[in-house]
Coordinates of C-alpha atoms and ligand atoms in Angstrom, one line a residue:
X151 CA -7.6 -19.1 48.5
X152 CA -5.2 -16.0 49.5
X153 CA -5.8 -13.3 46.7
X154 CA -2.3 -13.5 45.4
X155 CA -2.5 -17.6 44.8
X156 CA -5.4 -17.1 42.6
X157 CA -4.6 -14.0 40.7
X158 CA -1.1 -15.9 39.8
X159 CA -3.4 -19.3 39.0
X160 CA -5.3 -17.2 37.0
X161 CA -2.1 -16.1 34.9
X162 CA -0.7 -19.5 34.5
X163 CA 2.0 -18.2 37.2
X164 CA 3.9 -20.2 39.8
X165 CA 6.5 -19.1 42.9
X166 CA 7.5 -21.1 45.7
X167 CA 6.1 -19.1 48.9
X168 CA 10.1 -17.6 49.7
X169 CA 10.5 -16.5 46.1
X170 CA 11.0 -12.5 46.2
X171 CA 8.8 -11.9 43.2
X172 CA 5.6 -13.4 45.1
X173 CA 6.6 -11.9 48.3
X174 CA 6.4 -8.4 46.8
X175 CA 3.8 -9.2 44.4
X176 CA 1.8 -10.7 47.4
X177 CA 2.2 -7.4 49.7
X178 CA 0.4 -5.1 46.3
X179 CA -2.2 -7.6 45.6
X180 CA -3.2 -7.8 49.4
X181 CA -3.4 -4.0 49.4
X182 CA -5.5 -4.2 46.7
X183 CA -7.9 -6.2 47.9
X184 CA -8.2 -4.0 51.0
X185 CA -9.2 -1.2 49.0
X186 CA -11.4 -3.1 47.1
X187 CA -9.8 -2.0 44.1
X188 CA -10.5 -4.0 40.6
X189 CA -9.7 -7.3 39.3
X190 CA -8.0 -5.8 36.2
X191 CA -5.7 -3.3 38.1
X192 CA -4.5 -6.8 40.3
X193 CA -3.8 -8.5 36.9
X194 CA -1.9 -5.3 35.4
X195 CA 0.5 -5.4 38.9
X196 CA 0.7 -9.2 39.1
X197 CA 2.3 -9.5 35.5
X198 CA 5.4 -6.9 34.4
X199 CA 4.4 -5.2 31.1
X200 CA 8.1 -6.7 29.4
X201 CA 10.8 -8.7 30.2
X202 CA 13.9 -8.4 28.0
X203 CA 16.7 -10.6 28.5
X204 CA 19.5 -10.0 26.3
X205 CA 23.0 -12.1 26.5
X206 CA 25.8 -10.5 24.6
X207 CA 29.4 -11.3 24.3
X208 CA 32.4 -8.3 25.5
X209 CA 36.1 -8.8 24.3
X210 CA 38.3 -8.7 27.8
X211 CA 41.4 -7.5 28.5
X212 CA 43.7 -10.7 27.6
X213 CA 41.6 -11.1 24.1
X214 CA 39.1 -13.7 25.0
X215 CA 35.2 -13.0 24.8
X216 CA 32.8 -13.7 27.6
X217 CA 29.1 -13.9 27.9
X218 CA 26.8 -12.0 30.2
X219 CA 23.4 -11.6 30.5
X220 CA 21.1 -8.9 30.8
X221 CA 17.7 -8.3 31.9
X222 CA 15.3 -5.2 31.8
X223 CA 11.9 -5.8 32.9
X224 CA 9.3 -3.2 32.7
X225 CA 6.3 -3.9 34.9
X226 CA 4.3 -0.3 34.4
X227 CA 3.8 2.5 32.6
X228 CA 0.4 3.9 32.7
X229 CA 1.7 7.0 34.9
X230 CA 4.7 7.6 32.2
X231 CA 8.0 6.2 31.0
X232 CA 9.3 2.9 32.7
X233 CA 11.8 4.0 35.3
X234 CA 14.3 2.2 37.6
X235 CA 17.8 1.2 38.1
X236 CA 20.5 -1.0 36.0
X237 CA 22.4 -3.0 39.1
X238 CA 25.4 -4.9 38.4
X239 CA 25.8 -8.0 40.7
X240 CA 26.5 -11.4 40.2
X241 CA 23.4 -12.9 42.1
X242 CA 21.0 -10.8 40.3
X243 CA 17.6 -13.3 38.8
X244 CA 15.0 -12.6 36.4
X245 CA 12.3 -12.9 39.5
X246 CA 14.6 -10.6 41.6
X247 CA 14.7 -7.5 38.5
X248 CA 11.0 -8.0 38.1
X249 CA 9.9 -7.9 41.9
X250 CA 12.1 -4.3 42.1
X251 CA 10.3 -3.3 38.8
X252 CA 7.1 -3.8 40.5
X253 CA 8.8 -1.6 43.6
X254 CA 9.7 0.9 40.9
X255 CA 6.1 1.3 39.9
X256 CA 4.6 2.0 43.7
X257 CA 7.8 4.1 44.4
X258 CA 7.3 6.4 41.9
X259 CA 3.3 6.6 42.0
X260 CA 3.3 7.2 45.9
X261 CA 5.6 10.2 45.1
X262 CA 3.4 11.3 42.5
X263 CA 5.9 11.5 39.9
X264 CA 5.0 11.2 36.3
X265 CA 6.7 7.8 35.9
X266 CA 6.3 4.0 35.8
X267 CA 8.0 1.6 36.9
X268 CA 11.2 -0.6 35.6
X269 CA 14.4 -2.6 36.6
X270 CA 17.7 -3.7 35.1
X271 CA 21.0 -5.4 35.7
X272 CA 23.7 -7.5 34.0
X273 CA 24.7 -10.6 35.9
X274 CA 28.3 -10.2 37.1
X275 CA 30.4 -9.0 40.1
X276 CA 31.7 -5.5 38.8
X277 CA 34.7 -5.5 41.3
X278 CA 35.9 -8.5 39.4
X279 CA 36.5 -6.9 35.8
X280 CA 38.7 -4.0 34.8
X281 CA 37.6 -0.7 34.2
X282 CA 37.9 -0.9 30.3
X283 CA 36.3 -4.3 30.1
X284 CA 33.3 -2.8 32.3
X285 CA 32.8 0.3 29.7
X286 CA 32.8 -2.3 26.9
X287 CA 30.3 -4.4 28.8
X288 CA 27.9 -1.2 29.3
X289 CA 28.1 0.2 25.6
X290 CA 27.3 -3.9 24.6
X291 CA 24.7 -4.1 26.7
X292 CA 23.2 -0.8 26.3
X293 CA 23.7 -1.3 22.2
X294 CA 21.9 -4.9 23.1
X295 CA 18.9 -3.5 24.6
X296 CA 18.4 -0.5 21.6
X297 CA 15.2 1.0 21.4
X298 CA 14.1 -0.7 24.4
X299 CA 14.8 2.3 26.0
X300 CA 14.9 6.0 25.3
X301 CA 14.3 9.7 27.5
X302 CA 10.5 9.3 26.1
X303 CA 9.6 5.5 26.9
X304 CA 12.2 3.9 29.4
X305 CA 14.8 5.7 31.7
X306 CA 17.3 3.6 33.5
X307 CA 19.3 5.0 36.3
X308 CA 22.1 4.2 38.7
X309 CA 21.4 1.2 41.3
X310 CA 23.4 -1.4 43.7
X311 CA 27.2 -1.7 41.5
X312 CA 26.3 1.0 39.0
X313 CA 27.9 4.3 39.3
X314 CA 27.4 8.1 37.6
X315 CA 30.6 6.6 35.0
X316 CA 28.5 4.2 33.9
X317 CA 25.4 6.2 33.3
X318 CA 27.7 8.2 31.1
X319 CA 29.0 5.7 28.7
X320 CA 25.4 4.5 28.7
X321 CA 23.9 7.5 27.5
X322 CA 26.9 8.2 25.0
X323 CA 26.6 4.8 23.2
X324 CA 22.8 5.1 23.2
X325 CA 23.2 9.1 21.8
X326 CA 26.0 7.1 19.2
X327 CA 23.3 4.6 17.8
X328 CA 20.7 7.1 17.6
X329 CA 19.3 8.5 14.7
X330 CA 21.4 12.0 14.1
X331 CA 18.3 13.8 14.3
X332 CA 17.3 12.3 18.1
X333 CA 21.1 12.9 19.5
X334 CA 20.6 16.6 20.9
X335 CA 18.1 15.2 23.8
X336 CA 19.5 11.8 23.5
X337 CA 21.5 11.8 27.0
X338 CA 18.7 11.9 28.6
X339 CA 17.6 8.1 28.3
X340 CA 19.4 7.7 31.8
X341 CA 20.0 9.8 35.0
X342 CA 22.5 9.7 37.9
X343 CA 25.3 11.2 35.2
X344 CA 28.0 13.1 35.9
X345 CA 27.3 16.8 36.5
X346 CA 29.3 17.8 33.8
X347 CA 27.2 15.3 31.6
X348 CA 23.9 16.2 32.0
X349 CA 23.8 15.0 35.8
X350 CA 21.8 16.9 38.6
X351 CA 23.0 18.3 41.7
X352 CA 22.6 16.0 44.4
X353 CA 21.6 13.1 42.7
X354 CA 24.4 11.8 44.2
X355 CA 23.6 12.2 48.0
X356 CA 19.8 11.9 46.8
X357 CA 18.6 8.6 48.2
X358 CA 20.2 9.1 51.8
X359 CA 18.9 12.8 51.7
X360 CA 15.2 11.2 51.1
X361 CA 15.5 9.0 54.3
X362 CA 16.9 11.4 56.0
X363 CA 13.9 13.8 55.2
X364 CA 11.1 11.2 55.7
X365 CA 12.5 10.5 59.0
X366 CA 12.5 14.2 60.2
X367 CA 9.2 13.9 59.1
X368 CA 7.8 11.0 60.9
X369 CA 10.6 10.4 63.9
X370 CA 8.5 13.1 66.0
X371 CA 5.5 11.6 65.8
X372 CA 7.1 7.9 67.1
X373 CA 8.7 9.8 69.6
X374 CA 12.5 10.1 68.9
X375 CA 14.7 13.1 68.4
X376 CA 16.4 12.9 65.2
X377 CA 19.6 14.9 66.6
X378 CA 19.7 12.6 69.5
X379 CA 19.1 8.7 68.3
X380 CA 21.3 6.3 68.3
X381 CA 21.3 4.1 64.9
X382 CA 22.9 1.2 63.2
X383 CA 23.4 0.5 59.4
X384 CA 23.8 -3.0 57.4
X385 CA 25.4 -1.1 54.0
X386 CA 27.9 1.6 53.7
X387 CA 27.0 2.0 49.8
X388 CA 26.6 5.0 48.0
X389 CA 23.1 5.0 50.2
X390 CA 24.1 3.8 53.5
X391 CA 27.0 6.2 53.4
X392 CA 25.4 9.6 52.3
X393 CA 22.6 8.8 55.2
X394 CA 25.5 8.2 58.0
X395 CA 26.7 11.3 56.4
X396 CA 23.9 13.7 56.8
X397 CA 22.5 12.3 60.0
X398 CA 26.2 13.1 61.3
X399 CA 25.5 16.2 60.6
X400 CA 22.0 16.1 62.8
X401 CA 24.5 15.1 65.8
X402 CA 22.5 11.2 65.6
X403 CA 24.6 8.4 67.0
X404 CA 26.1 5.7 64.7
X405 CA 26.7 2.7 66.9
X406 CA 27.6 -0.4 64.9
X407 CA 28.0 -1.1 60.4
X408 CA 27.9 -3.9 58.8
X409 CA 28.9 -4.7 55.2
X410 CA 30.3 -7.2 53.0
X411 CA 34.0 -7.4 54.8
X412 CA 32.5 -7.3 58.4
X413 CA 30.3 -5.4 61.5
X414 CA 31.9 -2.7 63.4
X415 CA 31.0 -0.8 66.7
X416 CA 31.2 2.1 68.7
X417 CA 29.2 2.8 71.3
X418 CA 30.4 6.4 71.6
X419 CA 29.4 6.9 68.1
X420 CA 31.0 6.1 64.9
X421 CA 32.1 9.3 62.2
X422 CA 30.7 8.9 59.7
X423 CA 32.9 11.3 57.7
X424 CA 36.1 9.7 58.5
X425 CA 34.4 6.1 58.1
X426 CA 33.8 7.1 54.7
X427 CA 37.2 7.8 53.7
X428 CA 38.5 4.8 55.0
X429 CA 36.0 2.7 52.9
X430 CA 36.5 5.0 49.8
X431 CA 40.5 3.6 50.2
X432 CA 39.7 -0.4 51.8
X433 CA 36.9 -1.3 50.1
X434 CA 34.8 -1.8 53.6
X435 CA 34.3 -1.3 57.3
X436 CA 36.3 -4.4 58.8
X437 CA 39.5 -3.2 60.4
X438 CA 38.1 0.9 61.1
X439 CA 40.6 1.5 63.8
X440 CA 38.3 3.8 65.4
X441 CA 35.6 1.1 66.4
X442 CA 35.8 -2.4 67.6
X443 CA 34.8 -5.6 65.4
X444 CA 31.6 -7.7 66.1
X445 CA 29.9 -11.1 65.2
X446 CA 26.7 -10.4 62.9
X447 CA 24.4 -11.8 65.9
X448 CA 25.8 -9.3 68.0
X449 CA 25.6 -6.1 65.1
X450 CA 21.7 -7.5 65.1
X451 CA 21.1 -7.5 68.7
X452 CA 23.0 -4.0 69.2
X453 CA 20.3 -1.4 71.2
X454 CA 19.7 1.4 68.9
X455 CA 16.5 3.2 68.3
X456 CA 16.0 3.4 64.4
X457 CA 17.4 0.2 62.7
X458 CA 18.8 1.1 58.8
X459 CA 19.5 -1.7 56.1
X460 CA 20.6 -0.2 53.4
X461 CA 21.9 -3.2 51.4
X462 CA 20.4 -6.1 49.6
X463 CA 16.8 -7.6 49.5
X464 CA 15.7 -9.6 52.0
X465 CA 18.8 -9.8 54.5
X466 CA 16.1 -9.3 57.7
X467 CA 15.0 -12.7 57.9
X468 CA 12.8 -14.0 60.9
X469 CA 16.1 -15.2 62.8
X470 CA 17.3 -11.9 62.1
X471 CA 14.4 -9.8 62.8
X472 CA 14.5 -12.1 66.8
X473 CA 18.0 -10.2 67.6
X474 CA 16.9 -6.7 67.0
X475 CA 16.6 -4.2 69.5
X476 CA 15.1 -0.8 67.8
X477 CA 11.7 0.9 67.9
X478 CA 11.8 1.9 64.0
X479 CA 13.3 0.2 61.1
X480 CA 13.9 2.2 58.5
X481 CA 14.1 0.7 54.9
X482 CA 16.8 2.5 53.1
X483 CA 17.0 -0.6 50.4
X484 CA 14.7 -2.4 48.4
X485 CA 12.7 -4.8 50.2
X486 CA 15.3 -5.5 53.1
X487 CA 12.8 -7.7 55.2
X488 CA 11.2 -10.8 54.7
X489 CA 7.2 -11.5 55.2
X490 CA 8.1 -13.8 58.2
X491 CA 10.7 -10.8 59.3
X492 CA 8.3 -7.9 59.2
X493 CA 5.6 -9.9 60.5
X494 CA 7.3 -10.4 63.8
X495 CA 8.4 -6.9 63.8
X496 CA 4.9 -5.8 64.1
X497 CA 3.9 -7.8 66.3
X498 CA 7.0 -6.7 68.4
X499 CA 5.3 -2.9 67.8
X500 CA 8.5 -1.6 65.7
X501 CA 7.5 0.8 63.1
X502 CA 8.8 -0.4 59.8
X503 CA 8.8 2.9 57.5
X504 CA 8.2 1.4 54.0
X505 CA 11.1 1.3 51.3
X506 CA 8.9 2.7 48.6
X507 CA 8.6 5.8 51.1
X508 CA 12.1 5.9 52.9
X509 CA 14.3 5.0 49.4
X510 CA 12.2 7.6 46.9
X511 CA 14.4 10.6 47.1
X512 CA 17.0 8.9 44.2
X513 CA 14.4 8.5 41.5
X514 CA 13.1 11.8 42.3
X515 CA 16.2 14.1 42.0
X516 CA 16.4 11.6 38.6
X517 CA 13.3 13.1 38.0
X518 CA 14.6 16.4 38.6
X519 CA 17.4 15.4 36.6
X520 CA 15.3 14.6 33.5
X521 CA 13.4 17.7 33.5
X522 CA 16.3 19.6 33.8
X523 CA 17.6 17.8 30.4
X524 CA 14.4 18.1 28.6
X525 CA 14.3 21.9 29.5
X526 CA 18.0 22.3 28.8
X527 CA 18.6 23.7 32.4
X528 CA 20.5 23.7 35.5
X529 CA 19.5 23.9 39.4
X530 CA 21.3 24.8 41.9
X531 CA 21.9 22.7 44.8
X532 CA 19.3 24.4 46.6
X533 CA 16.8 24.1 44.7
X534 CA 16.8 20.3 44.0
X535 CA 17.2 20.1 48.4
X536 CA 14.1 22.2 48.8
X537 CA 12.4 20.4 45.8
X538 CA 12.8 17.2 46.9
X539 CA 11.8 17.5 50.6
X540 CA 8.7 19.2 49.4
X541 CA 7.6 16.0 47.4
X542 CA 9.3 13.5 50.0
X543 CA 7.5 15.0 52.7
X544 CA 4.6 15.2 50.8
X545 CA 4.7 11.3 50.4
X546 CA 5.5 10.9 53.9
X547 CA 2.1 12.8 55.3
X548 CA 0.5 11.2 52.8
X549 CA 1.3 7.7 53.8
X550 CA 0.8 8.6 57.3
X551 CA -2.5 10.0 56.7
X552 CA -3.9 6.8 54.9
X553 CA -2.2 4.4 58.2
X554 CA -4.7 6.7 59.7
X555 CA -7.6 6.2 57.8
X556 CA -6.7 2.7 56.9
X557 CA -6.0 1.5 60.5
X558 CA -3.3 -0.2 58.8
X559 CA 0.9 -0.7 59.0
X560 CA 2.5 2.3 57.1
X561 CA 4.0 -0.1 54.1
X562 CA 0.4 -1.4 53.7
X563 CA -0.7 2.7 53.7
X564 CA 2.6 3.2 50.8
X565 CA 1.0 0.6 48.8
X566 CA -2.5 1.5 49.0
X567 CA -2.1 5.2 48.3
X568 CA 0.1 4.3 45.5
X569 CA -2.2 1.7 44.2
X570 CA -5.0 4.1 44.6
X571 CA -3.4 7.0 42.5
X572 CA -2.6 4.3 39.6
X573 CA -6.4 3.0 39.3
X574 CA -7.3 6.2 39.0
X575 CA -5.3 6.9 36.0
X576 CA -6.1 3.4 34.7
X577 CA -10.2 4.6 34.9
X578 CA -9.1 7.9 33.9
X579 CA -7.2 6.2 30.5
X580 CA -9.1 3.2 29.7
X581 CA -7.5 0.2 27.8
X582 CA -6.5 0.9 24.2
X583 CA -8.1 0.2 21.6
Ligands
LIG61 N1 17.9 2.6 41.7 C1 17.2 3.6 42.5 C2 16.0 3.0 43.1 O1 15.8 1.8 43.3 C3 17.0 4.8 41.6 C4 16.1 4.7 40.4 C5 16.1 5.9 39.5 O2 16.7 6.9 39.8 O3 15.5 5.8 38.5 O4 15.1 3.7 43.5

């Protein structure tokens, strides 16, 4: 019996093989094993810690109330406060918040911050409300969720359809129903804020500055020139854009985009800038006038050397995974490939680097963010850069160095040095009482 089925029998737990929580679950438990590490610290990663659901009702515009519900799971805290995202999005499950929970707490222990790991998100499509009924939705739900969170025990932050305007009616309602006493450090129960709230410089940019840093770190050693590749993108999100962006800057080659309205192309190379302004007014990518439109089997089989999906979960299916022609894949979202998918991949010799690696640099400049609230400071610019390609290269060798000693794929390498850093503390801690 494969580790994962009988660590899950053994909790009274049961997935259907395709469901995203065993996938992910599967991938840290099989880690585990390869280190030998023990049973216990496989229980403590198979099962989240919490898992809050909250449904709450939010007067809209024409008078009426609807119902949402909200979820925040937090799978670990052993390294420090549960930390992790609020998405907004109208396919968003229980299993799928607590499988990026559990990517929350390998993220933040391969980077070595002093953080656990956690995940939220109210089920709707934000596009589809107004901007008033979405602030009254936030305060509810933050109000809903209380003392569940807090700057000293659970940190949410901004993630796929949440924004730096919601993280600031989120902290103001939760300063509002704190005790008067608690307000003063009260705003910083979440990060990705405005800068004149409390925010950090370049939280914004972070995420696509982290991928952007982890592969000037490891494109040498594959082989490719990061101010000569040619690239394509499935996303141009806050994190698919700010990656085009700065890689435009390194003179790389964007050839084709896909999003939600369509795939584009340009095999002279695709501004990124200018891209971004036209998605800023449309919505999306379909109908750039300085590219061409394609069909999705031919954005997927477009020759490029580093591949990017920086969307949703699990679009890089086996089917999909056939079409692509790149050398590295680079996973600037949350678990963007299947088992089946990355399997192939490997086979195929394309290095996948690891989304716990490539998408770290947003919860650490949050990190950054938090310190600089709790110490009542500001950094410039500059500083958080340099800051946070110290620690993302720092996670990059340190991945690259346990492939090495591992003989192992570099996502198995994230997990295991993560997982090894978190048993660790556990021995180091104990179990209360
Ligand atoms: N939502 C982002 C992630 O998945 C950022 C989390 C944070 O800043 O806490 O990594």
């Amino acid at each position: 019996m494969s580790i994962t089925k009988s660590v899950f029998d053994e909790l009274d737990l049961h997935y259907p093989d395709d469901n995203i929580y065993f996938q992910i679950i599967s991938a840290v438990l099989e880690s585990a094993e390869r280190l030998d590490l023990p049973h216990r610290l496989k229980l403590m990663m198979a099962q989240p810690k919490n898992e809050i659901i909250v449904h709450f009702p939010v007067r809209m515009d024409d008078d009426s109330f609807a119902l949402f519900k909200g979820y925040r799971v937090q799978h670990n805290n052993v390294l420090g406060p549960y930390k992790g995202g609020i998405r907004y999005h109208q396919g968003i499950t229980l299993d799928h918040v607590k499988a990026l929970s559990a990517l929350m707490t390998m993220k933040t222990a391969l980077v070595r911050l002093p953080f656990g790991g956690g995940k939220g998100g109210v089920k709707l499509d934000p596009r589809s409300i107004s901007p008033e009924e979405l602030m009254r939705l936030t305060r509810r739900f933050i109000s809903a969720l209380g003392t569940n969170i807090g700057p000293d025990y659970d940190i949410p932050a901004p993630d796929v359809g949440t924004n730096a305007q919601i993280m600031a009616w989120m902290a103001d309602t939760y300063v509002n129903i704190s005790e008067p006493g608690k307000r003063l450090g009260g705003s910083g129960v979440v990060t990705g804020k405005p800068i004149e709230y409390g925010g950090s410089h370049g939280r914004e940019k972070a995420t696509g500055q982290g991928v952007v840093d982890v592969l000037e770190e490891l494109l040498p050693g594959i082989g490719i020139d990061i101010n000569r590749m040619t690239y394509s993108l499935i996303g141009f999100g806050n994190v698919g854009s700010w990656t085009a962006r700065l890689l435009h800057d390194h003179g790389a080659r964007l050839k084709a985009v896909m999003d939600h309205t369509g795939a584009i192309i340009n095999e002279g190379g695709i501004a990124a800038p200018t891209l971004n302004t036209y998605v800023s007014e449309t919505g999306g990518v379909a109908g750039f006038p300085e590219a061409d439109p394609l069909s999705e089997e031919e954005f997927y089989a477009t020759e490029v050397d580093v591949f990017i999906p920086a969307a949703l979960e699990q679009m890089i299916t086996e089917s999909n995974a056939r079409l692509l022609r790149c050398r590295v894949l680079a996973e600037a979202a949350n678990a963007p490939v299947t088992p089946a998918g990355e399997r192939y991949l490997l086979e195929r010799g394309v290095t996948i680097l690891p989304a716990i690696l490539c998408s770290a640099g947003g919860v650490t400049v949050s990190y950054f963010e938090w310190k600089q609230n709790r110490q009542a400071e500001v950094w410039d610019p500059e500083t958080v850069d340099e800051q946070l390609r110290k620690l993302m290269v720092a996670a990059a060798r340190r991945v690259n160095e346990t492939a090495r000693q591992l003989k192992c794929d570099l996502r198995t390498a994230a997990y295991c040095a993560a997982l090894e850093y978190i048993n660790k503390v556990y021995n180091l801690r104990g179990i209360f009482p």
